[in-house]
GROMACS .gro file of C-alpha atoms in nm:
model
  215
    1MET     CA    1  14.664 -12.906  11.146
    2TYR     CA    2  14.760 -12.618  11.373
    3ALA     CA    3  15.116 -12.506  11.299
    4SER     CA    4  15.305 -12.339  11.580
    5SER     CA    5  15.651 -12.184  11.564
    6GLY     CA    6  15.700 -12.235  11.938
    7GLU     CA    7  15.589 -12.483  12.202
    8GLN     CA    8  15.277 -12.694  12.166
    9PRO     CA    9  14.964 -12.486  12.242
   10HIS     CA   10  14.760 -12.582  12.548
   11VAL     CA   11  14.379 -12.590  12.562
   12LEU     CA   12  14.177 -12.645  12.881
   13LEU     CA   13  13.856 -12.836  12.798
   14ILE     CA   14  13.573 -12.825  13.055
   15GLU     CA   15  13.302 -13.070  12.947
   16SER     CA   16  13.082 -13.289  13.170
   17ASP     CA   17  12.970 -13.522  12.890
   18LEU     CA   18  13.232 -13.796  12.860
   19CYS     CA   19  13.163 -13.885  12.495
   20LEU     CA   20  13.158 -13.524  12.376
   21ARG     CA   21  13.464 -13.440  12.585
   22ARG     CA   22  13.665 -13.723  12.433
   23LEU     CA   23  13.551 -13.635  12.079
   24ILE     CA   24  13.654 -13.272  12.122
   25ALA     CA   25  13.983 -13.365  12.289
   26ILE     CA   26  14.078 -13.619  12.022
   27GLY     CA   27  13.992 -13.371  11.747
   28LEU     CA   28  14.209 -13.098  11.901
   29GLN     CA   29  14.494 -13.339  11.972
   30SER     CA   30  14.489 -13.445  11.607
   31GLN     CA   31  14.556 -13.079  11.527
   32GLY     CA   32  14.876 -13.086  11.735
   33ILE     CA   33  14.721 -12.925  12.043
   34GLN     CA   34  14.779 -13.032  12.403
   35VAL     CA   35  14.446 -13.078  12.583
   36SER     CA   36  14.374 -13.084  12.958
   37GLU     CA   37  14.030 -13.228  13.038
   38MET     CA   38  13.804 -13.137  13.331
   39THR     CA   39  13.440 -13.226  13.400
   40GLN     CA   40  13.381 -12.907  13.600
   41ILE     CA   41  13.571 -12.621  13.754
   42SER     CA   42  13.546 -12.433  14.082
   43ARG     CA   43  13.766 -12.233  14.316
   44ALA     CA   44  13.807 -12.544  14.533
   45LEU     CA   45  13.927 -12.769  14.250
   46PRO     CA   46  14.294 -12.744  14.152
   47LEU     CA   47  14.377 -12.682  13.788
   48PRO     CA   48  14.564 -12.953  13.594
   49GLU     CA   49  14.934 -12.952  13.677
   50LYS     CA   50  15.037 -12.822  13.339
   51ARG     CA   51  15.138 -12.483  13.209
   52GLN     CA   52  14.892 -12.197  13.174
   53PRO     CA   53  14.629 -12.270  12.906
   54ASP     CA   54  14.632 -12.058  12.590
   55LEU     CA   55  14.258 -12.115  12.541
   56ILE     CA   56  13.960 -12.248  12.735
   57VAL     CA   57  13.672 -12.445  12.581
   58VAL     CA   58  13.382 -12.473  12.827
   59ASP     CA   59  13.041 -12.638  12.783
   60VAL     CA   60  12.787 -12.461  13.006
   61ASP     CA   61  12.512 -12.718  12.948
   62GLY     CA   62  12.448 -12.923  13.261
   63GLY     CA   63  12.155 -13.153  13.206
   64VAL     CA   64  11.837 -12.957  13.140
   65HIS     CA   65  11.962 -12.618  13.263
   66ARG     CA   66  12.257 -12.400  13.168
   67ASN     CA   67  12.532 -12.390  13.429
   68TRP     CA   68  12.654 -12.034  13.382
   69ASN     CA   69  12.855 -12.063  13.703
   70LEU     CA   70  13.117 -12.249  13.500
   71LEU     CA   71  13.178 -11.944  13.283
   72ARG     CA   72  13.156 -11.711  13.582
   73THR     CA   73  13.420 -11.915  13.766
   74VAL     CA   74  13.650 -11.910  13.463
   75GLN     CA   75  13.618 -11.531  13.446
   76GLU     CA   76  13.693 -11.487  13.816
   77LEU     CA   77  13.985 -11.725  13.869
   78PRO     CA   78  14.311 -11.524  13.880
   79ASP     CA   79  14.493 -11.779  13.662
   80LEU     CA   80  14.224 -11.789  13.393
   81TRP     CA   81  14.031 -11.462  13.373
   82GLN     CA   82  14.251 -11.321  13.093
   83THR     CA   83  14.245 -11.642  12.890
   84PRO     CA   84  14.034 -11.643  12.568
   85THR     CA   85  13.727 -11.865  12.602
   86ILE     CA   86  13.501 -12.057  12.364
   87VAL     CA   87  13.158 -12.132  12.515
   88LEU     CA   88  12.954 -12.430  12.394
   89SER     CA   89  12.579 -12.420  12.458
   90TRP     CA   90  12.244 -12.523  12.315
   91GLU     CA   91  12.130 -12.164  12.362
   92GLN     CA   92  12.225 -11.857  12.160
   93ALA     CA   93  12.477 -11.604  12.291
   94GLU     CA   94  12.195 -11.352  12.346
   95SER     CA   95  12.068 -11.567  12.634
   96THR     CA   96  12.389 -11.516  12.831
   97PRO     CA   97  12.332 -11.332  13.161
   98SER     CA   98  12.453 -10.974  13.116
   99ALA     CA   99  12.661 -10.995  13.434
  100LEU     CA  100  12.889 -11.245  13.262
  101LEU     CA  101  12.978 -10.995  12.991
  102ALA     CA  102  13.132 -10.752  13.239
  103ALA     CA  103  13.494 -10.759  13.351
  104PRO     CA  104  13.525 -10.938  13.688
  105LEU     CA  105  13.801 -10.707  13.811
  106ALA     CA  106  13.767 -10.330  13.826
  107GLY     CA  107  13.970 -10.150  13.563
  108GLN     CA  108  14.052 -10.471  13.375
  109GLU     CA  109  13.928 -10.593  13.040
  110THR     CA  110  13.822 -10.955  13.004
  111PRO     CA  111  13.832 -11.113  12.657
  112GLN     CA  112  13.477 -11.155  12.528
  113PRO     CA  113  13.383 -11.525  12.500
  114ILE     CA  114  13.316 -11.677  12.159
  115TYR     CA  115  12.987 -11.869  12.154
  116MET     CA  116  12.920 -12.182  11.949
  117THR     CA  117  12.567 -12.320  11.944
  118LYS     CA  118  12.528 -12.697  11.963
  119PRO     CA  119  12.515 -12.904  11.756
  120PHE     CA  120  12.824 -12.754  11.593
  121ASP     CA  121  13.052 -12.852  11.308
  122ALA     CA  122  13.382 -12.982  11.447
  123ARG     CA  123  13.564 -12.810  11.162
  124LEU     CA  124  13.425 -12.474  11.271
  125LEU     CA  125  13.542 -12.539  11.626
  126HIS     CA  126  13.891 -12.629  11.500
  127GLN     CA  127  13.899 -12.314  11.287
  128ALA     CA  128  13.798 -12.096  11.581
  129VAL     CA  129  14.056 -12.261  11.807
  130GLY     CA  130  14.328 -12.225  11.544
  131ARG     CA  131  14.247 -11.858  11.484
  132ILE     CA  132  14.258 -11.773  11.855
  133LEU     CA  133  14.583 -11.964  11.909
  134HIS     CA  134  14.747 -11.789  11.614
  135GLU     CA  135  14.638 -11.453  11.756
  136GLN     CA  136  14.780 -11.550  12.095
  137GLU     CA  137  15.109 -11.657  11.937
  138ALA     CA  138  15.135 -11.336  11.736
  139ARG     CA  139  15.064 -11.130  12.049
  140LYS     CA  140  15.332 -11.313  12.247
  141ALA     CA  141  15.583 -11.277  11.963
  142ALA     CA  142  15.518 -10.902  11.944
  143GLN     CA  143  15.562 -10.867  12.320
  144GLU     CA  144  15.886 -11.067  12.317
  145ALA     CA  145  16.017 -10.859  12.026
  146GLN     CA  146  15.935 -10.539  12.213
  147ALA     CA  147  16.108 -10.666  12.528
  148GLU     CA  148  16.415 -10.768  12.327
  149GLU     CA  149  16.428 -10.427  12.159
  150ILE     CA  150  16.407 -10.245  12.493
  151LEU     CA  151  16.674 -10.466  12.651
  152LEU     CA  152  16.902 -10.415  12.351
  153ALA     CA  153  16.855 -10.039  12.370
  154ALA     CA  154  16.930 -10.042  12.743
  155TYR     CA  155  17.240 -10.256  12.689
  156THR     CA  156  17.363 -10.024  12.413
  157HIS     CA  157  17.310  -9.721  12.637
  158HIS     CA  158  17.494  -9.865  12.936
  159SER     CA  159  17.774 -10.020  12.733
  160ALA     CA  160  17.855  -9.702  12.538
  161PRO     CA  161  18.219  -9.588  12.589
  162SER     CA  162  18.270  -9.312  12.844
  163LEU     CA  163  18.550  -9.061  12.897
  164MET     CA  164  18.476  -9.033  13.269
  165PRO     CA  165  18.715  -9.312  13.378
  166MET     CA  166  18.998  -9.149  13.181
  167LEU     CA  167  18.922  -8.805  13.326
  168THR     CA  168  18.911  -8.953  13.676
  169ALA     CA  169  19.248  -9.119  13.625
  170ALA     CA  170  19.394  -8.796  13.484
  171GLY     CA  171  19.265  -8.600  13.782
  172LEU     CA  172  19.419  -8.848  14.026
  173LEU     CA  173  19.747  -8.824  13.838
  174LEU     CA  174  19.746  -8.444  13.873
  175VAL     CA  175  19.675  -8.477  14.246
  176VAL     CA  176  19.973  -8.711  14.291
  177ILE     CA  177  20.206  -8.492  14.083
  178GLY     CA  178  20.095  -8.180  14.269
  179LEU     CA  179  20.161  -8.346  14.606
  180LEU     CA  180  20.504  -8.464  14.495
  181LEU     CA  181  20.600  -8.121  14.361
  182LEU     CA  182  20.427  -7.937  14.644
  183GLN     CA  183  20.204  -7.759  14.391
  184ILE     CA  184  19.881  -7.697  14.578
  185ALA     CA  185  19.710  -7.540  14.278
  186LEU     CA  186  19.790  -7.842  14.062
  187SER     CA  187  19.662  -8.083  14.327
  188ALA     CA  188  19.345  -7.875  14.372
  189ALA     CA  189  19.281  -7.878  13.997
  190GLY     CA  190  19.330  -8.253  13.983
  191PHE     CA  191  19.101  -8.306  14.281
  192LEU     CA  192  18.834  -8.087  14.119
  193ILE     CA  193  18.857  -8.290  13.797
  194VAL     CA  194  18.813  -8.614  13.995
  195ILE     CA  195  18.505  -8.480  14.177
  196VAL     CA  196  18.337  -8.353  13.859
  197ALA     CA  197  18.412  -8.674  13.667
  198LEU     CA  198  18.278  -8.897  13.944
  199LEU     CA  199  17.961  -8.691  13.985
  200TYR     CA  200  17.891  -8.690  13.612
  201TRP     CA  201  17.974  -9.061  13.584
  202THR     CA  202  17.741  -9.150  13.871
  203LEU     CA  203  17.450  -8.911  13.826
  204GLY     CA  204  17.459  -8.900  13.448
  205GLY     CA  205  17.386  -9.273  13.421
  206GLN     CA  206  17.087  -9.268  13.654
  207LYS     CA  207  16.796  -9.256  13.411
  208ALA     CA  208  16.456  -9.414  13.439
  209SER     CA  209  16.454  -9.769  13.314
  210PRO     CA  210  16.227  -9.822  13.011
  211GLN     CA  211  15.902 -10.003  13.080
  212ILE     CA  212  15.776 -10.291  12.868
  213ALA     CA  213  15.418 -10.219  12.770
  214SER     CA  214  15.172 -10.507  12.766
  215VAL     CA  215  15.052 -10.610  12.423
   0.00000   0.00000   0.00000
């Protein structure tokens, strides 16, 4: 059974054959995986009203011919194109049209699909699904840890004690004392201290915010 340290993983299953779809779905659900079932997918059809899938399992066999448009649509949909995909087919992976192996968006890298030739061993499918989901979970955990580390560093930087408020207060005190005693030089010195402290306090804290790199 798939063991997750976080929320239940979500798999989107696209399979036109009812019997095979139910067998695959029941097998994955027995592993503790949430499964959304669809018979086909297109830009016109809405996705199931559930959270973003962690993995897509798509059967490209449609009757006698392969329906490679299913895989092409998955790779081009904005909500799915970065999602790992397992492709089920009677044909070998070498028969896949070369256009489907290219990234659909310029400058972006699409995860290469994993191909399983039918008939397949359900245990091998479960192992492949479990491996991909564990990799996804590890990647998310690493990204969250990096984000937490950056936020902690930023908090530590901004919350560090500063002498600028004390210097500003001291400068204001000198200005007041100089005005009361009619000491222009003392007031000017206090005013200069206030200006320098405020400038350093304001401009010294303006540093570029750290960016969280994608994992």
